[in-house]
XYZ file of C-alpha atoms in Angstrom:
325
model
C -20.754 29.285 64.702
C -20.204 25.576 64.950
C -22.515 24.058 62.442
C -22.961 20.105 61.196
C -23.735 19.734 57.596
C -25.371 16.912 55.681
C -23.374 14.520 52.939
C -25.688 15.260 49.733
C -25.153 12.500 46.945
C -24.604 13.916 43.326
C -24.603 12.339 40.409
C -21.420 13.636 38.155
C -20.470 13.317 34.958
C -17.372 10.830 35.197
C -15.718 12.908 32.606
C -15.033 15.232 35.066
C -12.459 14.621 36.881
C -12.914 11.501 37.214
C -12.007 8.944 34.765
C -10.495 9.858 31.031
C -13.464 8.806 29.187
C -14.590 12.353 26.854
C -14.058 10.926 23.153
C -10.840 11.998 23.137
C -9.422 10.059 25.656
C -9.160 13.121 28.064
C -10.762 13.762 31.593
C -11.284 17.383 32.064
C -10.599 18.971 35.382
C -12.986 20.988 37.093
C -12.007 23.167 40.280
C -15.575 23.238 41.765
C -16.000 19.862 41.049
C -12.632 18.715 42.710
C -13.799 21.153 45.680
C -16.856 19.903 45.774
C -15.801 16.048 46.343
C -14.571 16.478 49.643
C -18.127 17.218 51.014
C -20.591 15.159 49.078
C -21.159 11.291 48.314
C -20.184 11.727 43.892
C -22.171 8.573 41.835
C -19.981 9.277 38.461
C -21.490 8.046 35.499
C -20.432 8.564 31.957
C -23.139 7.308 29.637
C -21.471 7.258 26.386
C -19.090 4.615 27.662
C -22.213 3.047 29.301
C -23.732 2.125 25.847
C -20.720 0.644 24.510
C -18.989 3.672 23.250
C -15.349 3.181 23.256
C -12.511 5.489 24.717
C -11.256 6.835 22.636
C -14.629 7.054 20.080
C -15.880 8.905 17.126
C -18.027 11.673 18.365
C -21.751 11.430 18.231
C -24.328 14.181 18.009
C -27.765 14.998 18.132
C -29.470 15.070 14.322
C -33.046 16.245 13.540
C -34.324 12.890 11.565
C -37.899 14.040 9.849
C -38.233 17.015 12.622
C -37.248 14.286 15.397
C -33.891 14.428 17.644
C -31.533 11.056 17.265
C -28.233 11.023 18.823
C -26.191 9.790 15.497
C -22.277 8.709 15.064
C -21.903 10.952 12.139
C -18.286 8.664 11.330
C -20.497 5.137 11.427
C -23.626 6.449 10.802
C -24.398 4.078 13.810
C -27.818 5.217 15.773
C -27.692 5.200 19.273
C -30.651 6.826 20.169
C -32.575 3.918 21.713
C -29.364 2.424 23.726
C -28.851 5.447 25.236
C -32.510 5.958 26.206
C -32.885 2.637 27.629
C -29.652 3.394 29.416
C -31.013 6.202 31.041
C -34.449 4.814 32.272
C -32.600 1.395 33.917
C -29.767 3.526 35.665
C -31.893 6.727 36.956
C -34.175 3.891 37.625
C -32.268 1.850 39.938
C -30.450 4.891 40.880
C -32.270 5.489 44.372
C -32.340 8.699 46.525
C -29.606 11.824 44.937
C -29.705 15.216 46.053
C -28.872 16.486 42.905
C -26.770 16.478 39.407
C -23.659 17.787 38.321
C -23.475 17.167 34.216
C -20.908 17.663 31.319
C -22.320 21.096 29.219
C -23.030 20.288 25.493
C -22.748 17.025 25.522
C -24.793 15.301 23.457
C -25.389 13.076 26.262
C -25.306 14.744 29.364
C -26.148 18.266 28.558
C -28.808 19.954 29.916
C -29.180 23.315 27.323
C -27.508 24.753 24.740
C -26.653 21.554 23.029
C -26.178 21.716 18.967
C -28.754 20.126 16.891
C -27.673 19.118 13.429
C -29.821 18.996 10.574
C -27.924 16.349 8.726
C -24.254 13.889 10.279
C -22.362 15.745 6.964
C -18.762 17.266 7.913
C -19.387 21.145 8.528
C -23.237 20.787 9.083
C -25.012 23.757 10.595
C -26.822 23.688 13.663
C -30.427 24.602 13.427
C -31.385 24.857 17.131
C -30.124 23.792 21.253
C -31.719 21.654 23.679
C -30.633 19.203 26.190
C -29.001 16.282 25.400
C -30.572 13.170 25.921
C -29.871 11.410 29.135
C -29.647 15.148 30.210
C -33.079 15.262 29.376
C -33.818 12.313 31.154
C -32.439 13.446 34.188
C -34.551 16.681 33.870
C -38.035 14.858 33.259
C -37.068 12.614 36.452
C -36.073 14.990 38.920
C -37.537 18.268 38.044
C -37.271 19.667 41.672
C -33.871 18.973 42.433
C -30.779 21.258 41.170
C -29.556 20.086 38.413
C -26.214 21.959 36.872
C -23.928 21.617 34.104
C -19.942 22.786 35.103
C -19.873 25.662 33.514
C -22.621 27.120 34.594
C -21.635 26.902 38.150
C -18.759 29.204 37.438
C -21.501 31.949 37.602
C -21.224 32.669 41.544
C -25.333 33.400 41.453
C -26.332 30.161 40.155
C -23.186 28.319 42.131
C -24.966 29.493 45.394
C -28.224 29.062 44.697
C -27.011 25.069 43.861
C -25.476 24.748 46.700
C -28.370 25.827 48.949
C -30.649 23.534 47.582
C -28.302 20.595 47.404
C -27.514 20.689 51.033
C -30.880 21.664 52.171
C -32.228 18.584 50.499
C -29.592 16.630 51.788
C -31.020 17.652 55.222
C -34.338 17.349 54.422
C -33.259 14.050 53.101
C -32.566 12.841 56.702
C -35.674 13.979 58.235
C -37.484 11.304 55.779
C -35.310 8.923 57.029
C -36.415 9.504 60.382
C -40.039 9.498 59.686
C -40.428 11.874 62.986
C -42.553 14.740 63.576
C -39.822 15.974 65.824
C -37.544 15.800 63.049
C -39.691 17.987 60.530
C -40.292 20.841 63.192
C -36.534 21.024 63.924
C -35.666 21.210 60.167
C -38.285 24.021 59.657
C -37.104 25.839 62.636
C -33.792 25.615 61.485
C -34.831 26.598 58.123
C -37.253 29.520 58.631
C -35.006 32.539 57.605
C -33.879 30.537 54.968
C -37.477 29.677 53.756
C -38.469 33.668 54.044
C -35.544 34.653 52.119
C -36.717 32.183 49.019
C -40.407 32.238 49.172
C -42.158 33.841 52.318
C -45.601 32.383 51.074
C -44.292 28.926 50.818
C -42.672 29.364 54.336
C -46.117 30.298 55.689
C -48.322 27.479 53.778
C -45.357 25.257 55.159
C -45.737 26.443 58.762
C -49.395 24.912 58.667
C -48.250 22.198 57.604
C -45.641 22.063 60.632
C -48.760 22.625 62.569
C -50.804 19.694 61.570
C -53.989 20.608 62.652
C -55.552 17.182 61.205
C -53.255 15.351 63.109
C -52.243 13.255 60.293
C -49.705 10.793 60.456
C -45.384 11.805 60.161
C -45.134 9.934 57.148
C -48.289 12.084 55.162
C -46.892 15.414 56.917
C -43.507 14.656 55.523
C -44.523 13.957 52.415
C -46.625 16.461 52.142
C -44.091 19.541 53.308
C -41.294 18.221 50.979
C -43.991 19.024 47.734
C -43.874 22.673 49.457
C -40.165 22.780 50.065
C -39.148 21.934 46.000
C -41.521 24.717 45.353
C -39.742 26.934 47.729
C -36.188 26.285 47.074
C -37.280 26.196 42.803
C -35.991 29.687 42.487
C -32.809 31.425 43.399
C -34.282 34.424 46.592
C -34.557 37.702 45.239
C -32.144 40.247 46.118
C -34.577 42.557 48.014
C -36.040 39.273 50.057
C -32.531 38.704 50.976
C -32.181 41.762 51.921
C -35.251 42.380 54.014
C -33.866 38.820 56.131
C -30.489 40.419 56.762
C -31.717 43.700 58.407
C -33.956 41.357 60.498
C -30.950 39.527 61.563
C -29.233 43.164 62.086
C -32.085 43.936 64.320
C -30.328 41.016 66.833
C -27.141 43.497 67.262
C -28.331 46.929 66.809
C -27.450 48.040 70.058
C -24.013 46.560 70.224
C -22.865 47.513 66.920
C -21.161 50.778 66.524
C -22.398 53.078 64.087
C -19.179 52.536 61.590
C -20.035 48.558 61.704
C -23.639 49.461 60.843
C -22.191 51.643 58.050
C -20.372 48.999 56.435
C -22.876 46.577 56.436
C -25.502 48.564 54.817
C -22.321 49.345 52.288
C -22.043 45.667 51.829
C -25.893 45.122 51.364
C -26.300 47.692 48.625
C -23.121 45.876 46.643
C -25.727 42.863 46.806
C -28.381 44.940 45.641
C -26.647 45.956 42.654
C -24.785 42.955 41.726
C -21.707 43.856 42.717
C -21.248 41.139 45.684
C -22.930 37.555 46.521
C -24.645 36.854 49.115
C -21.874 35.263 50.679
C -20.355 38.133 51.726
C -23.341 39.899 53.850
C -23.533 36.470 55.167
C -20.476 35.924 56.671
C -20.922 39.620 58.277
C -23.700 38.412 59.883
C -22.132 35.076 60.994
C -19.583 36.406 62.685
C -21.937 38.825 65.039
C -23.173 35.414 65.602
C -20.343 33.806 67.218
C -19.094 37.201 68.972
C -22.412 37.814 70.395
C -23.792 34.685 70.928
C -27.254 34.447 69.603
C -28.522 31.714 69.984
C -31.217 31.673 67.874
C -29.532 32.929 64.853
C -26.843 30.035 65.167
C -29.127 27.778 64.325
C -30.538 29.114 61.020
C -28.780 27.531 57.958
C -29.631 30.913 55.851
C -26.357 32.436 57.600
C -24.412 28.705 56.757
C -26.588 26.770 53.787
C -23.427 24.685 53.099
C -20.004 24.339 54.070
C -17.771 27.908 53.954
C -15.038 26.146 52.071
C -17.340 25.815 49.107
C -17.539 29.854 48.936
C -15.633 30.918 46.083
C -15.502 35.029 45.504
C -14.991 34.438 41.898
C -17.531 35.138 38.854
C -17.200 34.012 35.057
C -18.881 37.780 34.424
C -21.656 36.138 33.642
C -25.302 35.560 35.438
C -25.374 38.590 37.162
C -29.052 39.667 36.422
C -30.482 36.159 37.405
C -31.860 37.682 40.603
């Protein structure tokens, strides 16, 4: 199944893998980031050194002041809490079109959840709750509907996936915009339906009248329009069973020239997904390769059976994130 994919652009934190700039002079290298370069368009930003933070530099945190967060330099006592907020509204600001994020977890800056907040900048201080950190939150109140990750959450092969969908079906979707084409949109549904049923089949349908246009509104109002629909589609990762229900459609395509052992082992496969105990990736690449062998034509052109590139599929789980769908 020959298959073109999109170049999504990600904003990454620069710490990794990227430039030494953590507060200890380090870079930290991530394998799925350093995979991940070769097939998107990376924006690294690091936004402690953006603010005038040295490398190396005292570490900063974030420190309940009267019940309200500041992000503190507990050494200094320095508060940087308005640099790095005015930081992060001029560069996500002039930042332009991204298909999604790729942060540093914890940081104080860049986080996104489960960031310590102190209750006071003394040595040994306890923290009294998490939260995002604050250009993290920034990014999060800007860009609600796009995937947004830290890197250690994406060794959890669940939420790795479901990333990658979304990233590269934005990316696509990203093009069609460009093109400000009716043609365009109907392709990228049609290419997308079994994708669309597998994450929300009542967004697919309410997007199919969109598709249809019965007002006869303009490309650019359609477009618009549809992409509203598609964040709420893609929001949350398909459930298993939905997933399911689109692979034994696809099955339908080969029953008769599968033997009954090939039928066997797929259903084997698909109850592993069920219970946890594969991805998704693997049914999928079953299904892929009836594709090619049997040359379906319609099938080879749905992205559910190749949302992103197949060297991005990593068979490996932190043992984590299991029950997220």
């Amino acid at each position: 199944m020959k298959l073109t994919f999109p170049t999504p652009r990600v904003v990454v934190s620069k710490c990794l893998g990227f430039e030494a700039c953590r507060y200890n002079g380090v870079t930290i290298h991530d394998p799925f980031v350093e995979q991940l370069k070769q097939y998107v368009t990376c924006l690294p930003v690091c936004p402690e050194v953006e603010i005038g933070l040295g490398v190396p530099r005292d570490p900063i945190r974030i420190v309940l002041v009267k019940g309200q967060p500041r992000l503190l330099q507990p050494s200094t006592g320095v508060d940087v809490t308005e640099r790095m907020l005015a930081f992060a509204h001029q560069y996500l600001g002039e930042l332009g079109e991204v298909d999604g994020f790729v942060l540093k977890g914890r940081s104080p800056s860049c986080g996104i959840k489960d960031v310590k907040h102190y209750h006071s900048t003394e040595k040994g201080a306890a923290a009294t709750q998490k939260g995002a950190g604050f250009f993290g939150q920034a990014v999060m109140e800007r860009y609600p509907h796009l995937p947004i990750e830290e890197e250690g959450r994406l060794t959890h092969f669940v939420i790795r996936e479901h990333f990658l969908t979304r990233l590269f079906a934005l990316a696509r979707f990203r093009a069609v915009k460009a093109a400000r084409s009716m043609g365009a949109l109907v392709q990228f549904h049609s290419e997308n339906k079994l994708l669309l049923m597998a994450y929300n089949e009542s967004q697919l349908r309410l997007l199919g009248r969109i598709v249809a246009n019965p007002r006869k509104e303009p490309p650019e109002a359609v477009i618009q329009a549809y992409e509203q629909h598609l964040w709420q589609a893609l929001a949350r990762a398909p459930r298993r069973n939905a997933a399911i229900n689109v692979l034994m459609h696809a099955m339908g395509y080969f029953s008769r020239s599968l033997s009954a052992e090939e039928k066997a082992y797929f259903l084997e496969t698909l109850d592993k997904y069920r219970q946890g105990r594969a991805p998704l990736s693997v049914p999928l690449s079953l299904v892929s390769y009836w594709i090619v062998r049997f040359k379906e034509p319609y099938l080879a052109q749905q992205t559910f059976f190749a949302p992103y590139p197949a060297e991005l599929v990593i068979i490996s789980d932190s043992g984590k994130g299991r029950d997220l769908r």
